[in-house]
XYZ file of C-alpha atoms in Angstrom:
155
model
C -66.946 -38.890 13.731
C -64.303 -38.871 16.510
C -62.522 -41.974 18.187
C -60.433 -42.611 20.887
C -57.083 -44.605 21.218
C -56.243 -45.020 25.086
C -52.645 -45.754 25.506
C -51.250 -47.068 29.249
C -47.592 -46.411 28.760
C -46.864 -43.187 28.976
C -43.589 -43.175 27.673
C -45.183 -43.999 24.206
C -46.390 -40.225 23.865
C -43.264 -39.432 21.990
C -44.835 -41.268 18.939
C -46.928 -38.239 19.191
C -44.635 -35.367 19.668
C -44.348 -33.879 16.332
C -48.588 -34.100 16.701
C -48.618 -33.009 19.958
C -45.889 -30.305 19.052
C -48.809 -29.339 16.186
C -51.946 -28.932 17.871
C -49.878 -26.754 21.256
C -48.625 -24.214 18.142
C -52.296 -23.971 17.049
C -52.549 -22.097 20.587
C -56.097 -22.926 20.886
C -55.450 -24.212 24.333
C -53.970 -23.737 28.085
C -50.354 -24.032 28.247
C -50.063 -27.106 30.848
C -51.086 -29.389 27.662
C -48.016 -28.833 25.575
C -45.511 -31.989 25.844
C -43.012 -30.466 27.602
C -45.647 -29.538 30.489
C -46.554 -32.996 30.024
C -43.042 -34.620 30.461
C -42.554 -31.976 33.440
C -45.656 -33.056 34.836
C -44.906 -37.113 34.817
C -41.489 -36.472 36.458
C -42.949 -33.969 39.177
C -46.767 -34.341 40.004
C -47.052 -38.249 39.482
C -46.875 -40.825 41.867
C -45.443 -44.337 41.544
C -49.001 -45.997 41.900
C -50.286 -43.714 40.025
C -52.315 -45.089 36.072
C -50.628 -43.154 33.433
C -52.739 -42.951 30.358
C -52.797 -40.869 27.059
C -56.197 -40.771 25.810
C -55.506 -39.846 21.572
C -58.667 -38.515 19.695
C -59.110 -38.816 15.924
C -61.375 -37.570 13.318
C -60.418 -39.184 9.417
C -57.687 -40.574 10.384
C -55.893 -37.249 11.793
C -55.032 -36.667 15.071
C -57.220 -33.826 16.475
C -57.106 -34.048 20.330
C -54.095 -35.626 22.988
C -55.688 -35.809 26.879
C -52.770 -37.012 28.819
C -54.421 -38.701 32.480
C -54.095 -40.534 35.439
C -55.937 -42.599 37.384
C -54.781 -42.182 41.920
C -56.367 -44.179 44.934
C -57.707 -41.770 47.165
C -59.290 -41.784 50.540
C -62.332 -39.674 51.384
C -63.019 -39.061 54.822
C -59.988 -41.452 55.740
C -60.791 -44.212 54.911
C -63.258 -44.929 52.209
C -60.555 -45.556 49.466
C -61.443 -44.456 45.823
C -59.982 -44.467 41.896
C -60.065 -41.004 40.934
C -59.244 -39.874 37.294
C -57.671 -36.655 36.142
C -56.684 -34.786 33.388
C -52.750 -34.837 33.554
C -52.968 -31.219 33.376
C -55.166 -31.070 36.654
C -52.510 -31.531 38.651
C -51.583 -27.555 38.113
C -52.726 -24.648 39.431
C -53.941 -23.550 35.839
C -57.017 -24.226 34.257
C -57.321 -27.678 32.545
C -58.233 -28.454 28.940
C -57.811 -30.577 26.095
C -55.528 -30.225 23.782
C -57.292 -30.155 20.257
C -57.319 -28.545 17.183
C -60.765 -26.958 16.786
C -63.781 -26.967 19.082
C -64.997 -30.047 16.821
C -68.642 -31.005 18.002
C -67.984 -34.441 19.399
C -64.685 -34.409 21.053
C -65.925 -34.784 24.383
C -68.205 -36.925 23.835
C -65.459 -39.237 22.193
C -63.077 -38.448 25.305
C -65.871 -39.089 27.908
C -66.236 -42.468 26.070
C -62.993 -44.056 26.089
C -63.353 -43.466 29.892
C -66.432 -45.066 30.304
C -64.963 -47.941 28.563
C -61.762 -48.305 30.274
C -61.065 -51.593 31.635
C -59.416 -50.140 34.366
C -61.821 -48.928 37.387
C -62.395 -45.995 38.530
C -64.975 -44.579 40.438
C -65.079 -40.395 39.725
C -63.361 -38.302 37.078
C -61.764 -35.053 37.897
C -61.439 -32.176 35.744
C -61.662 -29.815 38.099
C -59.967 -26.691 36.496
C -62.038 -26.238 33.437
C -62.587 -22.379 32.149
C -66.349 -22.206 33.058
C -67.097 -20.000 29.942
C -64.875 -22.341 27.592
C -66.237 -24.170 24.938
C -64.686 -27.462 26.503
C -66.810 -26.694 29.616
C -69.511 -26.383 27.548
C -69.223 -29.877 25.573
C -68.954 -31.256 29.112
C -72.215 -29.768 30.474
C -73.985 -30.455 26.818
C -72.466 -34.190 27.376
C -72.944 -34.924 30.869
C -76.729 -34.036 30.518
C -77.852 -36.575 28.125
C -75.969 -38.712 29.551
C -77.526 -40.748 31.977
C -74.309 -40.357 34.425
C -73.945 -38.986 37.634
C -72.243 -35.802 37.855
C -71.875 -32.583 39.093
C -70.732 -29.676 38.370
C -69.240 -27.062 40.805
C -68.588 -23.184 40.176
């Protein structure tokens, strides 16, 4: 079983680097997760009111997954204000993903999870740049449809 460890400072991630250093040289996953896209990322891409959260995954006891995040106010339509969350590494142009060391069954469902239980609000998540045929994609769709939560899913 997998379980999630949200942690709000951001500048506690380098507890994690030698992990986080780990599961980028397994190369199962898009560059924009490594910690130095990560760091680059914080000091370019996010905003001062910006939520800063690092959403750690474990299975036994071992790290197995690291989803960096953030959590904006945005404004649809102009004025209808809204708490959007996003993968850290949605803020790119490249595709987004989680950075993990195997396609574990559960992982998602463990990630999705911690966000449901967040204290903070927020009202849609983001994770927008998702490889359609990836197997994270996949564990999303597989997730989202038993569910019970809104969602959709655009291509």
């Amino acid at each position: 079983m997998i379980s999630a460890e949200v942690i709000w400072n951001s500048g506690q991630d380098a507890r994690f680097a030698e992990t986080w250093a780990d599961l980028d040289a397994i190369g199962l996953c898009e560059p924009n997760t490594s910690l130095e896209w990560t760091h680059a990322l914080l000091s370019t891409h996010v905003k001062g009111s910006d939520v800063v959260f690092v959403v750690v995954l474990r299975s036994a006891g071992q790290v197995v997954g690291i989803v960096p995040g953030i959590i904006r106010r945005e404004y649809v339509a102009g004025t209808l204000a809204i708490n959007a969350m996003y993968p850290l590494c949605d803020l790119t142009t490249f595709h987004s993903d989680i950075l993990r060391t195997s396609d574990q069954a559960g992982l998602v469902a463990a990630f999705m999870g911690a966000m449901v239980a967040l204290p903070r609000r927020w009202d849609i998540l983001r994770f927008g740049r998702l490889l359609e045929s990836g197997s994270i994609a996949l564990q999303f769709a597989n997730y989202l449809a038993g569910s019970g939560l809104a969602y959709r899913i655009r291509r």
